[in-house]
Amino acid sequence: MRKLKITEMGRMNVEEFRASKKMPLIVVLDDVRSMYNVGSVFRTADAFRVEAIYLCGITAQPPHPEIHKTALGAEDTVDWKHFPTALDAVAYLKEKGYIIYSIEQCEESTMLNELDLSTLNAQSAGYAIILGNEVKGVHQEVVDASDDCIEIPQFGTKHSLNVSTTAGTVIWEFAKQLMIH
Amino acid sequence: MRKLKITEMGRMNVEEFRASKKMPLIVVLDDVRSMYNVGSVFRTADAFRVEAIYLCGITAQPPHPEIHKTALGAEDTVDWKHFPTALDAVAYLKEKGYIIYSIEQCEESTMLNELDLSTLNAQSAGYAIILGNEVKGVHQEVVDASDDCIEIPQFGTKHSLNVSTTAGTVIWEFAKQLMIH
């Protein structure tokens, strides 16, 4: 099979991206330390036309050369906003009518393979997912303010996946249900 | 909802991991340059109990502090082997009876959301996925030697996702079909 050339991939330019319909999903980063992870989430958010990224607490903001290294320009296409804390972002999103999921391993989390958005309230403005710090995860009080937790089932020795891997996997599941029909 | 403590996650120790049944999936890295990506793929492979990782060409091998930074010990649990080129790995896998997918954007690729392993030859030893270099992707001759290409549909301005994000998303789809029932 022949690999496609970049010109054959039919990608949008920045203006087309800005004008395009987005997936109703907002990605909230709660004290994410690594700019590699921030950049990578921007790149994934561009690929799946995520509505916006909310950068909270210590999470670095563009423009920054370390974010650019993995975002490769996606930090200029995807909308973003900064909030002092993820709790502030959650309050803002609740007022706007978003359904909010912390991505965490909790008592009675919803497993990612069981996520079914078709049964949810059609009145919602959209969805938000919250990804936490590389070591500490999402703050407990942010989990408490969320509507539910989504957990990626894991079968090995380590306690968690990398933040950018987690973001990619979860955003992909939302994209399958909200973008790809 | 209460976040689980690490001790409540019920993870395996290294000996239990080694003795456990693995998912019949081998991840082949073809000239992957970034040790961050290599380490992250090890960590994802641990989480989903991937059979092995084949490190080909210039892809770095453990032990290495830069791989350890993102693998966090998963380089000691997941089996791995080095091959001079990905073509050598493909020849070895074909002889063993694996079905081989390049993860690439090709003419007539199978879209990841359409991947259906239930219809495939039950006689196969398992599956292999090949992830390529950060800039050049999988070599065309490696694509030619594969049984099929799997492509992640993308809707933004950038041409591809990060290697570790791609690996996580694709391994997750295999895990849903092979591990989680």
Short mmCIF file of C-alpha atoms in Angstrom, two decimals:
data_model
loop_
_atom_site.label_atom_id
_atom_site.label_comp_id
_atom_site.label_asym_id
_atom_site.label_seq_id
_atom_site.Cartn_x
_atom_site.Cartn_y
_atom_site.Cartn_z
CA MET A 1 0.00 0.00 0.00
CA ARG A 2 1.29 3.43 -0.89
CA LYS A 3 1.84 5.92 1.94
CA LEU A 4 0.00 9.18 1.38
CA LYS A 5 2.00 12.33 0.73
CA ILE A 6 1.32 15.20 3.12
CA THR A 7 -0.46 17.07 0.31
CA GLU A 8 -2.82 14.10 -0.14
CA MET A 9 -3.99 14.06 3.48
CA GLY A 10 -6.52 16.82 2.92
CA ARG A 11 -5.75 18.66 6.14
CA MET A 12 -7.29 22.04 6.96
CA ASN A 13 -5.32 25.26 7.13
CA VAL A 14 -5.49 27.42 10.26
CA GLU A 15 -8.35 29.62 8.97
CA GLU A 16 -10.44 26.60 7.94
CA PHE A 17 -9.77 25.04 11.35
CA ARG A 18 -10.93 28.15 13.20
CA ALA A 19 -14.15 28.27 11.17
CA SER A 20 -14.87 24.54 11.45
CA LYS A 21 -17.41 22.80 13.67
CA LYS A 22 -15.67 21.44 16.77
CA MET A 23 -16.25 18.32 18.82
CA PRO A 24 -18.20 19.40 21.96
CA LEU A 25 -15.38 18.42 24.30
CA ILE A 26 -13.17 20.59 26.51
CA VAL A 27 -9.92 19.22 27.92
CA VAL A 28 -8.94 20.58 31.35
CA LEU A 29 -5.35 20.17 32.54
CA ASP A 30 -5.08 20.35 36.34
CA ASP A 31 -1.50 21.17 37.44
CA VAL A 32 0.20 19.30 34.59
CA ARG A 33 3.93 19.77 35.07
CA SER A 34 5.45 18.57 31.81
CA MET A 35 5.38 20.87 28.80
CA TYR A 36 5.87 17.77 26.65
CA ASN A 37 2.47 16.61 27.89
CA VAL A 38 0.86 20.02 27.35
CA GLY A 39 2.20 20.21 23.78
CA SER A 40 1.15 16.69 23.00
CA VAL A 41 -2.40 17.32 24.27
CA PHE A 42 -2.59 20.39 21.98
CA ARG A 43 -1.56 18.24 19.03
CA THR A 44 -4.18 15.58 19.84
CA ALA A 45 -6.82 18.28 20.41
CA ASP A 46 -6.07 19.69 16.96
CA ALA A 47 -6.39 16.24 15.34
CA PHE A 48 -9.84 15.67 16.84
CA ARG A 49 -11.03 19.30 16.71
CA VAL A 50 -11.54 19.63 20.44
CA GLU A 51 -13.45 22.79 21.38
CA ALA A 52 -10.84 24.14 23.81
CA ILE A 53 -8.13 23.32 26.33
CA TYR A 54 -8.29 24.86 29.81
CA LEU A 55 -4.85 25.20 31.40
CA CYS A 56 -5.14 25.32 35.20
CA GLY A 57 -2.80 26.03 38.09
CA ILE A 58 0.87 25.39 37.29
CA THR A 59 0.13 24.05 33.79
CA ALA A 60 2.32 26.04 31.38
CA GLN A 61 0.76 28.30 28.75
CA PRO A 62 1.77 28.95 25.13
CA PRO A 63 3.75 30.46 23.60
CA HIS A 64 6.65 28.43 24.96
CA PRO A 65 9.40 26.65 23.02
CA GLU A 66 9.03 23.48 25.12
CA ILE A 67 5.29 23.30 24.38
CA HIS A 68 5.96 24.01 20.71
CA LYS A 69 8.35 21.04 20.50
CA THR A 70 5.49 18.57 20.77
CA ALA A 71 2.53 20.75 19.75
CA LEU A 72 4.25 21.68 16.46
CA GLY A 73 1.91 24.61 15.88
CA ALA A 74 -1.29 23.10 17.30
CA GLU A 75 -0.96 25.63 20.13
CA ASP A 76 -1.93 28.26 17.51
CA THR A 77 -5.05 26.45 16.26
CA VAL A 78 -6.74 25.07 19.37
CA ASP A 79 -8.54 27.60 21.60
CA TRP A 80 -7.26 27.74 25.18
CA LYS A 81 -7.85 29.66 28.38
CA HIS A 82 -6.08 29.80 31.72
CA PHE A 83 -7.77 29.36 35.12
CA PRO A 84 -6.05 29.82 38.50
CA THR A 85 -7.31 26.40 39.60
CA ALA A 86 -9.16 23.47 38.04
CA LEU A 87 -11.97 24.14 40.54
CA ASP A 88 -12.46 27.55 38.90
CA ALA A 89 -12.62 25.86 35.49
CA VAL A 90 -15.17 23.34 36.79
CA ALA A 91 -17.38 26.12 38.21
CA TYR A 92 -17.24 27.95 34.86
CA LEU A 93 -18.05 24.77 32.91
CA LYS A 94 -20.93 23.83 35.20
CA GLU A 95 -22.50 27.23 34.71
CA LYS A 96 -22.22 26.73 30.94
CA GLY A 97 -23.93 23.33 31.21
CA TYR A 98 -21.07 20.93 30.52
CA ILE A 99 -20.97 17.36 31.86
CA ILE A 100 -17.66 16.95 33.67
CA TYR A 101 -15.54 13.83 33.96
CA SER A 102 -12.37 13.48 35.97
CA ILE A 103 -10.01 10.95 34.43
CA GLU A 104 -9.08 9.04 37.54
CA GLN A 105 -9.10 5.68 39.25
CA CYS A 106 -11.91 6.03 41.78
CA GLU A 107 -14.34 3.87 43.67
CA GLU A 108 -17.06 3.13 41.13
CA SER A 109 -15.44 4.93 38.17
CA THR A 110 -16.95 4.35 34.75
CA MET A 111 -14.51 2.18 32.78
CA LEU A 112 -13.56 3.86 29.49
CA ASN A 113 -14.78 0.86 27.47
CA GLU A 114 -18.21 1.26 29.07
CA LEU A 115 -18.57 4.98 28.34
CA ASP A 116 -21.83 5.51 26.47
CA LEU A 117 -22.59 9.12 25.63
CA SER A 118 -25.79 8.22 23.78
CA THR A 119 -27.70 7.80 27.04
CA LEU A 120 -26.68 11.17 28.46
CA ASN A 121 -28.68 14.31 28.79
CA ALA A 122 -29.10 15.79 25.32
CA GLN A 123 -29.55 19.23 26.93
CA SER A 124 -25.90 19.47 27.94
CA ALA A 125 -23.63 22.00 26.25
CA GLY A 126 -21.00 19.29 25.83
CA TYR A 127 -18.43 17.38 27.82
CA ALA A 128 -15.28 18.21 29.73
CA ILE A 129 -12.53 15.82 30.79
CA ILE A 130 -10.03 16.68 33.50
CA LEU A 131 -6.50 15.28 33.44
CA GLY A 132 -4.34 15.72 36.50
CA ASN A 133 -0.75 16.11 37.61
CA GLU A 134 1.78 13.43 36.54
CA VAL A 135 2.30 12.23 40.11
CA LYS A 136 -0.77 13.26 42.11
CA GLY A 137 -3.49 12.97 39.47
CA VAL A 138 -6.65 15.11 39.65
CA HIS A 139 -7.14 16.82 43.04
CA GLN A 140 -9.73 15.05 45.22
CA GLU A 141 -11.83 18.22 45.50
CA VAL A 142 -11.90 18.51 41.71
CA VAL A 143 -13.00 14.87 41.48
CA ASP A 144 -15.71 15.68 44.05
CA ALA A 145 -16.95 18.56 41.89
CA SER A 146 -17.13 16.36 38.76
CA ASP A 147 -20.19 14.49 37.54
CA ASP A 148 -18.32 11.20 37.21
CA CYS A 149 -14.88 9.59 36.89
CA ILE A 150 -13.66 7.78 33.80
CA GLU A 151 -10.95 5.17 34.35
CA ILE A 152 -8.81 3.40 31.76
CA PRO A 153 -8.69 -0.25 32.83
CA GLN A 154 -5.08 -1.38 33.32
CA PHE A 155 -3.59 -4.84 33.74
CA GLY A 156 0.11 -4.40 34.46
CA THR A 157 2.44 -3.37 37.27
CA LYS A 158 2.44 0.45 36.93
CA HIS A 159 -0.23 2.62 38.51
CA SER A 160 -1.03 4.86 35.60
CA LEU A 161 -0.36 5.80 31.99
CA ASN A 162 1.45 8.93 30.82
CA VAL A 163 -0.74 12.05 30.73
CA SER A 164 -0.42 12.47 26.95
CA THR A 165 -1.21 8.78 26.34
CA THR A 166 -4.22 8.99 28.66
CA ALA A 167 -5.45 12.14 26.93
CA GLY A 168 -5.08 10.56 23.48
CA THR A 169 -6.92 7.39 24.46
CA VAL A 170 -9.81 9.17 26.16
CA ILE A 171 -10.18 11.86 23.46
CA TRP A 172 -10.24 9.05 20.87
CA GLU A 173 -13.20 7.41 22.66
CA PHE A 174 -15.08 10.71 22.71
CA ALA A 175 -14.24 11.29 19.03
CA LYS A 176 -15.62 7.88 18.09
CA GLN A 177 -18.92 8.72 19.75
CA LEU A 178 -19.16 12.43 18.87
CA MET A 179 -17.25 12.92 15.57
CA ILE A 180 -17.07 9.66 13.62
CA HIS A 181 -20.34 8.20 12.43
CA MET B 1 -16.07 9.79 44.47
CA ARG B 2 -13.02 8.72 46.41
CA LYS B 3 -9.74 8.31 44.50
CA LEU B 4 -8.19 4.91 44.98
CA LYS B 5 -4.94 4.61 46.90
CA ILE B 6 -2.11 2.92 45.03
CA THR B 7 -2.44 -0.10 47.31
CA GLU B 8 -6.12 -0.42 46.33
CA MET B 9 -5.41 -0.63 42.60
CA GLY B 10 -4.60 -4.32 42.75
CA ARG B 11 -1.61 -4.11 40.43
CA MET B 12 0.67 -7.09 39.79
CA ASN B 13 4.25 -7.27 40.97
CA VAL B 14 7.03 -8.00 38.47
CA GLU B 15 6.98 -11.80 39.04
CA GLU B 16 3.21 -11.98 38.66
CA PHE B 17 3.47 -9.90 35.49
CA ARG B 18 6.08 -12.20 33.97
CA ALA B 19 3.94 -15.27 34.71
CA SER B 20 0.68 -13.70 33.49
CA LYS B 21 -1.14 -14.34 30.21
CA LYS B 22 -0.31 -11.57 27.74
CA MET B 23 -2.35 -9.88 25.07
CA PRO B 24 -1.29 -11.45 21.71
CA LEU B 25 0.09 -8.17 20.37
CA ILE B 26 3.67 -7.20 19.56
CA VAL B 27 4.62 -3.53 19.17
CA VAL B 28 7.39 -2.85 16.63
CA LEU B 29 9.20 0.52 16.75
CA ASP B 30 10.82 1.37 13.41
CA ASP B 31 13.58 3.99 13.83
CA VAL B 32 11.85 5.86 16.68
CA ARG B 33 14.18 8.69 17.65
CA SER B 34 12.78 9.97 20.96
CA MET B 35 13.52 8.04 24.13
CA TYR B 36 10.50 9.74 25.67
CA ASN B 37 8.39 7.91 23.09
CA VAL B 38 10.18 4.59 23.68
CA GLY B 39 9.69 4.84 27.45
CA SER B 40 6.06 5.85 27.10
CA VAL B 41 5.36 2.87 24.81
CA PHE B 42 6.92 0.57 27.43
CA ARG B 43 4.62 2.02 30.08
CA THR B 44 1.53 1.56 27.88
CA ALA B 45 2.65 -1.97 26.95
CA ASP B 46 2.91 -2.83 30.65
CA ALA B 47 -0.59 -1.46 31.34
CA PHE B 48 -2.17 -3.63 28.64
CA ARG B 49 0.15 -6.63 29.04
CA VAL B 50 1.50 -6.51 25.50
CA GLU B 51 3.48 -9.65 24.58
CA ALA B 52 6.67 -7.84 23.55
CA ILE B 53 8.20 -4.70 22.04
CA TYR B 54 10.60 -5.02 19.12
CA LEU B 55 13.06 -2.13 18.94
CA CYS B 56 14.39 -1.71 15.41
CA GLY B 57 17.10 0.34 13.73
CA ILE B 58 18.05 3.50 15.61
CA THR B 59 15.38 2.98 18.31
CA ALA B 60 17.15 3.17 21.68
CA GLN B 61 17.28 0.14 23.97
CA PRO B 62 17.01 -0.13 27.76
CA PRO B 63 18.61 0.31 30.16
CA HIS B 64 18.85 4.04 29.57
CA PRO B 65 18.04 6.89 31.97
CA GLU B 66 16.07 8.78 29.30
CA ILE B 67 13.87 5.73 28.60
CA HIS B 68 13.46 5.16 32.34
CA LYS B 69 12.13 8.72 32.81
CA THR B 70 8.86 7.85 31.04
CA ALA B 71 8.85 4.03 31.36
CA LEU B 72 9.25 4.28 35.17
CA GLY B 73 10.29 0.63 35.44
CA ALA B 74 8.06 -0.82 32.70
CA GLU B 75 11.25 -1.44 30.71
CA ASP B 76 11.96 -4.20 33.27
CA THR B 77 8.59 -5.93 32.96
CA VAL B 78 7.77 -5.92 29.24
CA ASP B 79 9.76 -8.34 27.05
CA TRP B 80 11.75 -6.70 24.27
CA LYS B 81 14.15 -7.63 21.51
CA HIS B 82 16.29 -5.63 19.11
CA PHE B 83 16.35 -6.10 15.32
CA PRO B 84 18.75 -4.31 12.94
CA THR B 85 15.78 -3.18 10.81
CA ALA B 86 12.00 -3.35 11.01
CA LEU B 87 12.08 -5.50 7.86
CA ASP B 88 14.02 -8.12 9.85
CA ALA B 89 11.37 -7.97 12.58
CA VAL B 90 8.59 -8.36 10.00
CA ALA B 91 10.29 -11.41 8.43
CA TYR B 92 10.64 -12.98 11.90
CA LEU B 93 7.00 -12.22 12.79
CA LYS B 94 5.70 -13.57 9.47
CA GLU B 95 7.53 -16.84 10.03
CA LYS B 96 5.89 -17.08 13.47
CA GLY B 97 2.43 -16.49 11.95
CA TYR B 98 1.62 -12.98 13.14
CA ILE B 99 -0.72 -10.64 11.26
CA ILE B 100 1.17 -7.40 10.70
CA TYR B 101 -0.25 -3.88 10.59
CA SER B 102 1.70 -0.74 9.81
CA ILE B 103 0.22 2.29 11.59
CA GLU B 104 0.25 4.70 8.68
CA GLN B 105 -1.86 6.92 6.47
CA CYS B 106 -2.01 4.94 3.22
CA GLU B 107 -4.22 4.55 0.19
CA GLU B 108 -7.01 2.28 1.41
CA SER B 109 -5.87 2.01 5.04
CA THR B 110 -8.27 0.46 7.52
CA MET B 111 -9.55 3.25 9.78
CA LEU B 112 -8.93 2.44 13.45
CA ASN B 113 -12.62 2.76 14.28
CA GLU B 114 -13.36 0.07 11.66
CA LEU B 115 -10.80 -2.43 12.93
CA ASP B 116 -12.58 -5.74 13.56
CA LEU B 117 -10.32 -8.52 14.77
CA SER B 118 -13.22 -10.97 15.13
CA THR B 119 -13.31 -11.63 11.39
CA LEU B 120 -9.60 -12.39 11.11
CA ASN B 121 -7.92 -15.73 10.70
CA ALA B 122 -8.16 -17.57 14.02
CA GLN B 123 -5.02 -19.55 13.05
CA SER B 124 -2.74 -16.54 13.48
CA ALA B 125 -0.24 -16.47 16.35
CA GLY B 126 -1.32 -12.93 17.13
CA TYR B 127 -0.95 -9.38 15.86
CA ALA B 128 1.90 -6.95 15.39
CA ILE B 129 1.65 -3.17 14.94
CA ILE B 130 4.50 -1.12 13.52
CA LEU B 131 5.04 2.50 14.57
CA GLY B 132 7.52 4.58 12.62
CA ASN B 133 9.91 7.46 12.97
CA GLU B 134 8.59 10.79 14.31
CA VAL B 135 9.14 12.58 10.99
CA LYS B 136 9.23 9.90 8.28
CA GLY B 137 6.76 7.36 9.67
CA VAL B 138 7.04 3.67 8.80
CA HIS B 139 9.40 2.98 5.87
CA GLN B 140 7.50 2.32 2.61
CA GLU B 141 9.18 -1.11 2.23
CA VAL B 142 8.00 -2.07 5.73
CA VAL B 143 4.47 -0.95 4.83
CA ASP B 144 4.76 -3.09 1.66
CA ALA B 145 5.72 -6.11 3.76
CA SER B 146 2.75 -5.63 6.13
CA ASP B 147 -0.64 -7.29 5.79
CA ASP B 148 -2.53 -4.00 6.11
CA CYS B 149 -2.29 -0.39 7.32
CA ILE B 150 -4.28 1.00 10.23
CA GLU B 151 -4.90 4.75 10.19
CA ILE B 152 -6.22 6.97 12.97
CA PRO B 153 -8.73 9.33 11.32
CA GLN B 154 -7.74 12.95 11.95
CA PHE B 155 -9.67 16.17 11.42
CA GLY B 156 -7.31 19.05 12.16
CA THR B 157 -4.37 20.89 10.63
CA LYS B 158 -1.43 18.69 11.69
CA HIS B 159 -0.38 15.64 9.69
CA SER B 160 0.00 13.16 12.52
CA LEU B 161 -0.21 12.48 16.23
CA ASN B 162 2.75 11.96 18.54
CA VAL B 163 4.20 8.42 18.46
CA SER B 164 3.35 7.72 22.11
CA THR B 165 -0.22 9.03 21.68
CA THR B 166 -0.66 6.94 18.53
CA ALA B 167 0.69 3.84 20.28
CA GLY B 168 -1.64 4.35 23.25
CA THR B 169 -4.72 4.85 21.10
CA VAL B 170 -4.05 1.85 18.85
CA ILE B 171 -3.03 -0.48 21.72
CA TRP B 172 -6.23 0.54 23.51
CA GLU B 173 -8.34 -0.58 20.51
CA PHE B 174 -6.54 -3.93 20.44
CA ALA B 175 -6.99 -4.29 24.21
CA LYS B 176 -10.72 -3.66 23.92
CA GLN B 177 -11.00 -6.47 21.39
CA LEU B 178 -8.47 -8.92 22.83
CA MET B 179 -8.32 -8.30 26.61
CA ILE B 180 -11.56 -6.73 27.84
CA HIS B 181 -14.72 -8.76 27.47
#
